[in-house]
Coordinates of C-alpha atoms in Angstrom, one line a residue:
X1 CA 157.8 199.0 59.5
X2 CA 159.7 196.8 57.1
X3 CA 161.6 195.7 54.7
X4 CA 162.5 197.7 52.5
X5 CA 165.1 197.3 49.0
X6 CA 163.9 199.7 46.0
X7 CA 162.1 203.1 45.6
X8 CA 159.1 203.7 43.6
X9 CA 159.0 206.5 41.0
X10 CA 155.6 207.0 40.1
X11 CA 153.4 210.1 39.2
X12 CA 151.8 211.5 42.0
X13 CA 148.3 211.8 42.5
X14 CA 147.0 214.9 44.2
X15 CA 149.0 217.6 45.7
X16 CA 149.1 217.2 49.5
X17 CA 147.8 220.8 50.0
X18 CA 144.3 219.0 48.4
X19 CA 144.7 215.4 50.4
X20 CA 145.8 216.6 54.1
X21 CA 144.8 219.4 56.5
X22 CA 146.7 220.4 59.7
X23 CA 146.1 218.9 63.2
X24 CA 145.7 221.5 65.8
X25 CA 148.3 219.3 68.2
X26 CA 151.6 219.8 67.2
X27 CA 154.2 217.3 67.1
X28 CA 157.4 219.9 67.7
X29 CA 157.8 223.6 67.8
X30 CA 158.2 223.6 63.9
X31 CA 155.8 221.6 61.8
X32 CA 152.5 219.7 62.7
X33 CA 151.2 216.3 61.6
X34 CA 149.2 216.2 58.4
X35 CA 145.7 214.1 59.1
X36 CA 144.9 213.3 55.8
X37 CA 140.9 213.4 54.8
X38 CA 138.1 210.8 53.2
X39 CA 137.7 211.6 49.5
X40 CA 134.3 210.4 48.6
X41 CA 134.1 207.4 45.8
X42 CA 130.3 208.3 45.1
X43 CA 131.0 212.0 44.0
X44 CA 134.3 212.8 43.9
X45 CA 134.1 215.1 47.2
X46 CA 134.8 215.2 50.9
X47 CA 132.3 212.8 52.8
X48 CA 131.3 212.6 55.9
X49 CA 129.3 210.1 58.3
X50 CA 126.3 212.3 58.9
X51 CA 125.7 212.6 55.4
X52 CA 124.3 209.4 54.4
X53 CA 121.6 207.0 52.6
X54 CA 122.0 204.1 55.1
X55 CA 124.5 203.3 57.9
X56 CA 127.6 204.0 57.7
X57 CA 130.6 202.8 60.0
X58 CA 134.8 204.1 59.6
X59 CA 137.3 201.9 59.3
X60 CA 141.0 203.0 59.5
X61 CA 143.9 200.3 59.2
X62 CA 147.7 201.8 60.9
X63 CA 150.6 200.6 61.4
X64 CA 151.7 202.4 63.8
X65 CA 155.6 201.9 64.4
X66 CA 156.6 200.3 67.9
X67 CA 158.0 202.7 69.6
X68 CA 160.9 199.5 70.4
X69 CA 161.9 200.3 67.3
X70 CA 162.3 203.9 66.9
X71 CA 166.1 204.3 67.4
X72 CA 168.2 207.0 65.6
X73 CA 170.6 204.7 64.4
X74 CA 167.7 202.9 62.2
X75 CA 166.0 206.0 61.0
X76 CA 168.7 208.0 59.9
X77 CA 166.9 210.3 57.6
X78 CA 164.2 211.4 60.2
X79 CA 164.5 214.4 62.2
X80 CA 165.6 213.3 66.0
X81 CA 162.9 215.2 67.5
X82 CA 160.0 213.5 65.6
X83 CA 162.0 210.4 66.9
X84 CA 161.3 210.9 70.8
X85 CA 158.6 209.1 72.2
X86 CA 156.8 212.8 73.5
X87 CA 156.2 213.9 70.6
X88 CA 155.6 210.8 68.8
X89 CA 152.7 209.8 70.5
X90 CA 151.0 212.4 70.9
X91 CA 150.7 212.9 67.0
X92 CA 150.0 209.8 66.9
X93 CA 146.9 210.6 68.8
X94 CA 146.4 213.5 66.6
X95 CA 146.0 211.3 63.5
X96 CA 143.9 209.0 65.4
X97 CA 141.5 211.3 66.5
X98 CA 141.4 213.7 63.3
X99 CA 140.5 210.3 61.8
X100 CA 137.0 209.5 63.7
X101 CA 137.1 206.3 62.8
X102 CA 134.5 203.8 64.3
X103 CA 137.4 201.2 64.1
X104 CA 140.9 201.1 63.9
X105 CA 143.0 198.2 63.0
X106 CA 147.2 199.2 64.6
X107 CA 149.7 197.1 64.2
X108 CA 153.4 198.0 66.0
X109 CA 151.4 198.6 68.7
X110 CA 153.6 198.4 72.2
X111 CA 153.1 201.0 75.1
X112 CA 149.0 200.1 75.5
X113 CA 148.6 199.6 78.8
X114 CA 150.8 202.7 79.3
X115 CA 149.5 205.1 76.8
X116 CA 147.2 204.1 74.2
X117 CA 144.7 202.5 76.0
X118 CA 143.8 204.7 78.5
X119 CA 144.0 207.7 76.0
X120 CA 141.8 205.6 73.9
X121 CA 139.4 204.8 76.2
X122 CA 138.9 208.8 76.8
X123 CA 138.0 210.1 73.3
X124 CA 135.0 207.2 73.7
X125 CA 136.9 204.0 72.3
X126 CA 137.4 199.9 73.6
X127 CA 139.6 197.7 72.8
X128 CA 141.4 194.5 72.4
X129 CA 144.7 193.4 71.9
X130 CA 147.3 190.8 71.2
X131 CA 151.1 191.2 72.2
X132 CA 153.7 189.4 70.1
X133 CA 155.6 186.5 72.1
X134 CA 159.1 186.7 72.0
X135 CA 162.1 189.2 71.9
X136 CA 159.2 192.0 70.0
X137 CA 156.7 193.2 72.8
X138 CA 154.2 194.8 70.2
X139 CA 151.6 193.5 69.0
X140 CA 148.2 194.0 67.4
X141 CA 145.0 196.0 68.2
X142 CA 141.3 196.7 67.4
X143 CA 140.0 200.0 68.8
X144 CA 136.1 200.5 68.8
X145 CA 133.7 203.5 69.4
X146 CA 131.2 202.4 72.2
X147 CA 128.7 203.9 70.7
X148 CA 129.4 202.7 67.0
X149 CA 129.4 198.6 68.0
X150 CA 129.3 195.9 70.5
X151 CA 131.9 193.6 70.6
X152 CA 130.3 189.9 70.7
X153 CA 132.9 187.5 70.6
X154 CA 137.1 187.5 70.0
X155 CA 139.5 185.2 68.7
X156 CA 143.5 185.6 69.0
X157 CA 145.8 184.0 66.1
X158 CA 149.5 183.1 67.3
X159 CA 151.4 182.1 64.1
X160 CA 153.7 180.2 66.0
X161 CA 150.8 177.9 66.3
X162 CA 152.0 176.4 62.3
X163 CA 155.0 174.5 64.3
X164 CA 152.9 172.3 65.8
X165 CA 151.1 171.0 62.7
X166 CA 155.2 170.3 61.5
X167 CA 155.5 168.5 65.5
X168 CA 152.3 166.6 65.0
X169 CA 152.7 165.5 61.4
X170 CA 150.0 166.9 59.8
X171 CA 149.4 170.3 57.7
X172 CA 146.9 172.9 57.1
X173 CA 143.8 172.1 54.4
X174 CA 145.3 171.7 51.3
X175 CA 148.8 170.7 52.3
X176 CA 149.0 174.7 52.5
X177 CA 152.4 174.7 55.3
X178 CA 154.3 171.6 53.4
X179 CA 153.2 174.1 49.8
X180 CA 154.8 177.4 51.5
X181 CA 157.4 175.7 52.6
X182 CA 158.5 174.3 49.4
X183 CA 158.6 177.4 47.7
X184 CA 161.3 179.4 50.0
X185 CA 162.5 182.3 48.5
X186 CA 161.1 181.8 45.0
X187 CA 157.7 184.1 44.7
X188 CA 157.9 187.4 46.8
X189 CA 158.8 190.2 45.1
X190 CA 162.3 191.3 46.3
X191 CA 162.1 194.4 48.8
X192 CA 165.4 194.6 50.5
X193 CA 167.5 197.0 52.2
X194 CA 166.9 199.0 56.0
X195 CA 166.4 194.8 58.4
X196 CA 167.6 196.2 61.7
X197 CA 164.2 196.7 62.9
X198 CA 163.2 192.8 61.8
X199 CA 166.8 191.3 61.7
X200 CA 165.8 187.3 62.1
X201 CA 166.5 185.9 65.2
X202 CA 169.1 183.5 65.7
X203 CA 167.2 180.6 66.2
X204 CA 169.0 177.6 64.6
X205 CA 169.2 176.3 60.9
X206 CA 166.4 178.4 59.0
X207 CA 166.0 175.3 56.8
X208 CA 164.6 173.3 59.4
X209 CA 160.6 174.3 59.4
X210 CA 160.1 173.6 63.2
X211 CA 162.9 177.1 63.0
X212 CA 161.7 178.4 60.1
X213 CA 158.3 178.9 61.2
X214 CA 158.2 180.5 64.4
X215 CA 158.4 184.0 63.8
X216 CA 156.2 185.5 66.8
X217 CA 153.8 187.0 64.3
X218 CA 149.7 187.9 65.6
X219 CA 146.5 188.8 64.6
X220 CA 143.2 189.1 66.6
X221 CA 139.3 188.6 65.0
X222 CA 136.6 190.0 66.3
X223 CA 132.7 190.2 66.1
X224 CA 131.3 193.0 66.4
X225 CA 127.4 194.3 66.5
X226 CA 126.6 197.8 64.7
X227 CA 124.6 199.9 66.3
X228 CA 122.4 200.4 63.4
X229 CA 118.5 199.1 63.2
X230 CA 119.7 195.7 61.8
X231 CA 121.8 195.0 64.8
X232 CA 124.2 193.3 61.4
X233 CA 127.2 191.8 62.3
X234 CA 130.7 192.5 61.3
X235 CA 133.9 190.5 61.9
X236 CA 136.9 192.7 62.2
X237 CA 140.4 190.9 61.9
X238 CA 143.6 192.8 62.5
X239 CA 147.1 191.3 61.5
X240 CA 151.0 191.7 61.4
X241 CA 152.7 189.1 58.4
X242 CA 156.5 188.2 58.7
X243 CA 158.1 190.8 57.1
X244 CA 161.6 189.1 55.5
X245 CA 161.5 189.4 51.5
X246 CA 163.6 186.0 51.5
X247 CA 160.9 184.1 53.5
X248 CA 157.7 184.5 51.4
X249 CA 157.6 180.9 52.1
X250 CA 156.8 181.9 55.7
X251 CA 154.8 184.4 55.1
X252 CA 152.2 182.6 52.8
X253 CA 151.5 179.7 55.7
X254 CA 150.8 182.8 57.8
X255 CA 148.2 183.8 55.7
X256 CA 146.8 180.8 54.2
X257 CA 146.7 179.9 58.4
X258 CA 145.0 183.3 58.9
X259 CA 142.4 182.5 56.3
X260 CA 141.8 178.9 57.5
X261 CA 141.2 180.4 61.3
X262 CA 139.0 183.2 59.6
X263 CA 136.6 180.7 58.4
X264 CA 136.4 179.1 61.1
X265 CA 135.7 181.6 63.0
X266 CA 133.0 182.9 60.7
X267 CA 131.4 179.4 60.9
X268 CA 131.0 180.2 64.8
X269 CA 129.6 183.3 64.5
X270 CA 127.1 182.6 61.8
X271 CA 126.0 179.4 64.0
X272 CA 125.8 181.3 67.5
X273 CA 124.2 184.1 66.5
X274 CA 121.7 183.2 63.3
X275 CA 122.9 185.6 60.9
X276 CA 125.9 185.8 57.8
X277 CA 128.6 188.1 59.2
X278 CA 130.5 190.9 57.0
X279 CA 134.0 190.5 56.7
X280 CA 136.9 193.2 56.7
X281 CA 140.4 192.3 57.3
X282 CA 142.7 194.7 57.5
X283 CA 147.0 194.5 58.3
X284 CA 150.5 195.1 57.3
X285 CA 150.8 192.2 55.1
X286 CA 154.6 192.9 54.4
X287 CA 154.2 191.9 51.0
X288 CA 153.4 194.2 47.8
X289 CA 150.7 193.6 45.1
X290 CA 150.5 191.0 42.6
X291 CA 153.0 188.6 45.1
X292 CA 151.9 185.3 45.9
X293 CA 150.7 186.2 49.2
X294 CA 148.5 189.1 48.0
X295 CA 147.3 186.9 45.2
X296 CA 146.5 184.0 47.7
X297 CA 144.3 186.7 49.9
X298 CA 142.2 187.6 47.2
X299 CA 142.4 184.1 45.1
X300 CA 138.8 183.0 46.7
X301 CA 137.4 185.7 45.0
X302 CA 138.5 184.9 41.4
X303 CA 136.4 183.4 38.9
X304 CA 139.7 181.0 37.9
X305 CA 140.0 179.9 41.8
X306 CA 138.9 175.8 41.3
X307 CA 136.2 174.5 43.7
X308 CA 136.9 173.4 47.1
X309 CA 137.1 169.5 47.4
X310 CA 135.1 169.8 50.8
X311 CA 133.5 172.7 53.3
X312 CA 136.8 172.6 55.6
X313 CA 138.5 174.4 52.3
X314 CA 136.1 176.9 52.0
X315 CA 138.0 180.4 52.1
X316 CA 136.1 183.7 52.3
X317 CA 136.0 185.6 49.2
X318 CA 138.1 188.4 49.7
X319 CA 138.4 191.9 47.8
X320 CA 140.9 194.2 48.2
X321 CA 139.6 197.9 49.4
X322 CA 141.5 200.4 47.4
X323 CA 142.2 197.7 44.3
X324 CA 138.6 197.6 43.5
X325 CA 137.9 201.4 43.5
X326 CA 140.9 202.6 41.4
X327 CA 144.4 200.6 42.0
X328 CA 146.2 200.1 45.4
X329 CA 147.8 203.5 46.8
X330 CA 151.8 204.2 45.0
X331 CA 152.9 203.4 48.5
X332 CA 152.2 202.9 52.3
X333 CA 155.6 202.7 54.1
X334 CA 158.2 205.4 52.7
X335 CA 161.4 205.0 53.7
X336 CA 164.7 206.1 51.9
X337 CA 165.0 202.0 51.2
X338 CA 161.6 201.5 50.9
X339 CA 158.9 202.9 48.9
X340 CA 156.1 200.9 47.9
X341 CA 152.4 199.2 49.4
X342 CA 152.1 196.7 51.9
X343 CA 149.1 197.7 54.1
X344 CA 145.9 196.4 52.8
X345 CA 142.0 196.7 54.2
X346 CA 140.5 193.5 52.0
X347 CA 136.5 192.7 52.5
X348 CA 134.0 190.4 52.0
X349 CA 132.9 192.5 48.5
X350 CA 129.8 190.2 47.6
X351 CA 128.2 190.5 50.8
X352 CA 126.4 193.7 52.7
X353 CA 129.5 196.3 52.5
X354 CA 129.8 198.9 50.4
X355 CA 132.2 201.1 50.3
X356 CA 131.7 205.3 50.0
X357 CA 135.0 206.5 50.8
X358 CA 138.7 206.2 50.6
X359 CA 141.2 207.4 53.0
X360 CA 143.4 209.6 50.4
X361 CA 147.2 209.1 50.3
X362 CA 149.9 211.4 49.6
X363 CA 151.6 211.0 46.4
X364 CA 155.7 210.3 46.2
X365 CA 156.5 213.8 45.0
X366 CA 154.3 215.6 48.3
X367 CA 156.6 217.5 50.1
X368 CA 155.5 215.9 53.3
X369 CA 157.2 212.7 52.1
X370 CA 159.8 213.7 50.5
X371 CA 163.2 212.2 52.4
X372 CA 161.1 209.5 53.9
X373 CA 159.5 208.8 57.0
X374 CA 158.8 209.0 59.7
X375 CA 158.8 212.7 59.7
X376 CA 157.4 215.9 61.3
X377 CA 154.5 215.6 59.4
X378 CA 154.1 211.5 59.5
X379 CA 154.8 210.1 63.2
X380 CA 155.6 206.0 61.6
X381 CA 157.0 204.8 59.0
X382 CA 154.0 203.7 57.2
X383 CA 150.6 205.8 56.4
X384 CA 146.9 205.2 56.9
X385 CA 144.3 203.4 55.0
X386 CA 140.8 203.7 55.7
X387 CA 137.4 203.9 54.0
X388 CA 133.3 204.3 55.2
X389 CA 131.6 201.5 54.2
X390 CA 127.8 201.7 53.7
X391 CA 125.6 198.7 54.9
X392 CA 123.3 197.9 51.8
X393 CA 121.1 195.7 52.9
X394 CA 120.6 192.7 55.6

């Protein structure tokens, strides 16, 4: 869910009746969600997990839309029974489970104690999960096949944590809150329009950092074990960023925090358990490519980045998933004020991950899209992302 300001009119990519396939579980008496299928990167074809050189694990990144926020009044344009909580989730599930993926990344995720983790837990999954402080009860979850991976150590990110290094007098490595700060609404590219789902909270003057900052944004890491020969090690981190186009100041001390915590953590896991960990991070980074944020994600990565001063700067290389394969989709949320990308699955590219297959993505001129969502045929706002990585080596 978010903001949201001008439409995209692109060329599509392939027709919908070649990208999705109907779910047997319908979400109304009419139409049923669309579960939309792996298009192989290696041949051009459908690909599957059973067919395969080395081990293979699926991950599938979804923001979900909080069902807090699923109110006529904001969603206009979708039909009222796709709206009601019934229905919702149970296509929800539909998706999930047409999408056998080994993990999956939600964000907007409320109603898990009630609904999703126990439904999860059925169709063979575990889990972990961060709720949002706050006014916004949602939060963030990582949902993992028993039989897939082992879950070996977690770590929870509260955002709100930057006010304290503003209270204590000190910043991130490399000045990186006092540099986002001082670039307030200068560097995001300007999506604006539907806020009533995010409208800021009335907290006191926005100028003042110790305000500014604490926007009750999440994100959980996680190590995980494959359950391949190599026993290889993954780490999994699942994220929410601010979503107000005006506060890309915000937003860029979010992730410049997330990426500080992430290596961190990394250093932890590589210590306690002997080995160098593969990296996937996956999210709704509310911001669309090229922006400062995006560019910061991938910066490490870049042959121009300068050298860190000292190990405490050290970032992970990161590489965006569908960037590196053929572009980022057209668009991820679709909403009659929004059109555009800002789910991303990035991944440590020069390490043991390769990846086989892209989850496909509907293009602006499908008919399942068409009018925004969500719809009949899409239960949130925003779409899936996913790939199969391959391990290649250890």
């Amino acid at each position: 869910m978010l903001a949201r300001g001008f439409t995209l009119h692109l060329p599509p990519r392939l027709p919908v009746s070649a990208v999705y396939k109907n779910c047997f579980t319908k979400m109304s008496g009419e139409t049923q969600p669309l579960c939309p299928r792996f298009i192989s990167v290696e041949d051009g074809g459908n690909t599957t997990k059973t067919i395969s050189c080395g081990f293979r694990f699926r991950v599938v990144s979804y923001n979900i839309l909080a069902q807090v926020y699923v109110k006529s009044s904001l969603f206009p344009h979708s039909p009222k029974p796709c709206l009601k909580w019934k229905a919702r989730s149970q296509a929800i599930l539909t998706v999930l489970k047409s999408l056998e993926a080994d993990f999956f990344c939600l964000q907007e995720l409320d109603e898990y104690d009630d609904f999703y983790k126990g439904n999860m837990e059925h169709h063979g999954y575990s889990s972990i999960y961060i709720q949002r402080s706050g006014q916004k009860r949602d939060g963030c979850g990582i949902f993992y096949k028993h039989n897939s991976a082992e879950l070996m150590l977690k770590d929870e990110i509260d955002y709100n944590d930057l006010v304290q290094t503003v209270e204590a007098g000190t910043t991130l490595r490399e000045n990186e809150t006092n540099d986002a700060l001082d670039m307030k609404n200068g560097v995001s590219t300007p999506i604006e329009g539907l806020r009533q789902k995010n409208s800021p909270d009335d907290r006191g003057n926005p100028n003042d950092p110790l305000v500014r900052l604490k926007r009750d944004c999440v994100g959980i890491m996680a190590a995980f074990k494959l359950k391949d020969p190599s026993d290889h090690l993954v780490i999994m981190v699942n994220t929410h960023i601010y979503w107000d186009p005006e506060w890309a100041d915000v937003k860029l001390a979010q992730v410049k925090y997330l990426l500080m915590r992430l290596a961190q953590f990394k250093g932890i896991v590589s210590e306690k358990f002997s080995c160098t960990p593969s990296v996937i991070v996956a999210g709704d980074f509310n911001s669309t490519p090229g922006d400062k944020v995006y560019e910061y994600l991938v910066s490490a990565n870049s042959s121009i980045t300068p050298p860190a001063e000292c190990s405490e700067e050290l970032r992970v290389p990161l590489s965006s998933l569908y960037a590196i394969i053929g572009g980022e989709p057209q668009f991820t949320n679709c909403t009659p004020g929004f059109t555009g990308t800002l789910d991303y699955i990035f991944f440590s590219a020069s390490g043991q991950l390769k990846p086989v297959s892209l989850l496909e993505l509907p293009g602006p001129l499908s008919p399942d899209v068409v009018g925004g969502l969500p719809n009949h045929h899409h239960p949130s706002d925003h779409l899936p992302i996913g790939a199969d990585f391959e391990l290649t080596g250890t």
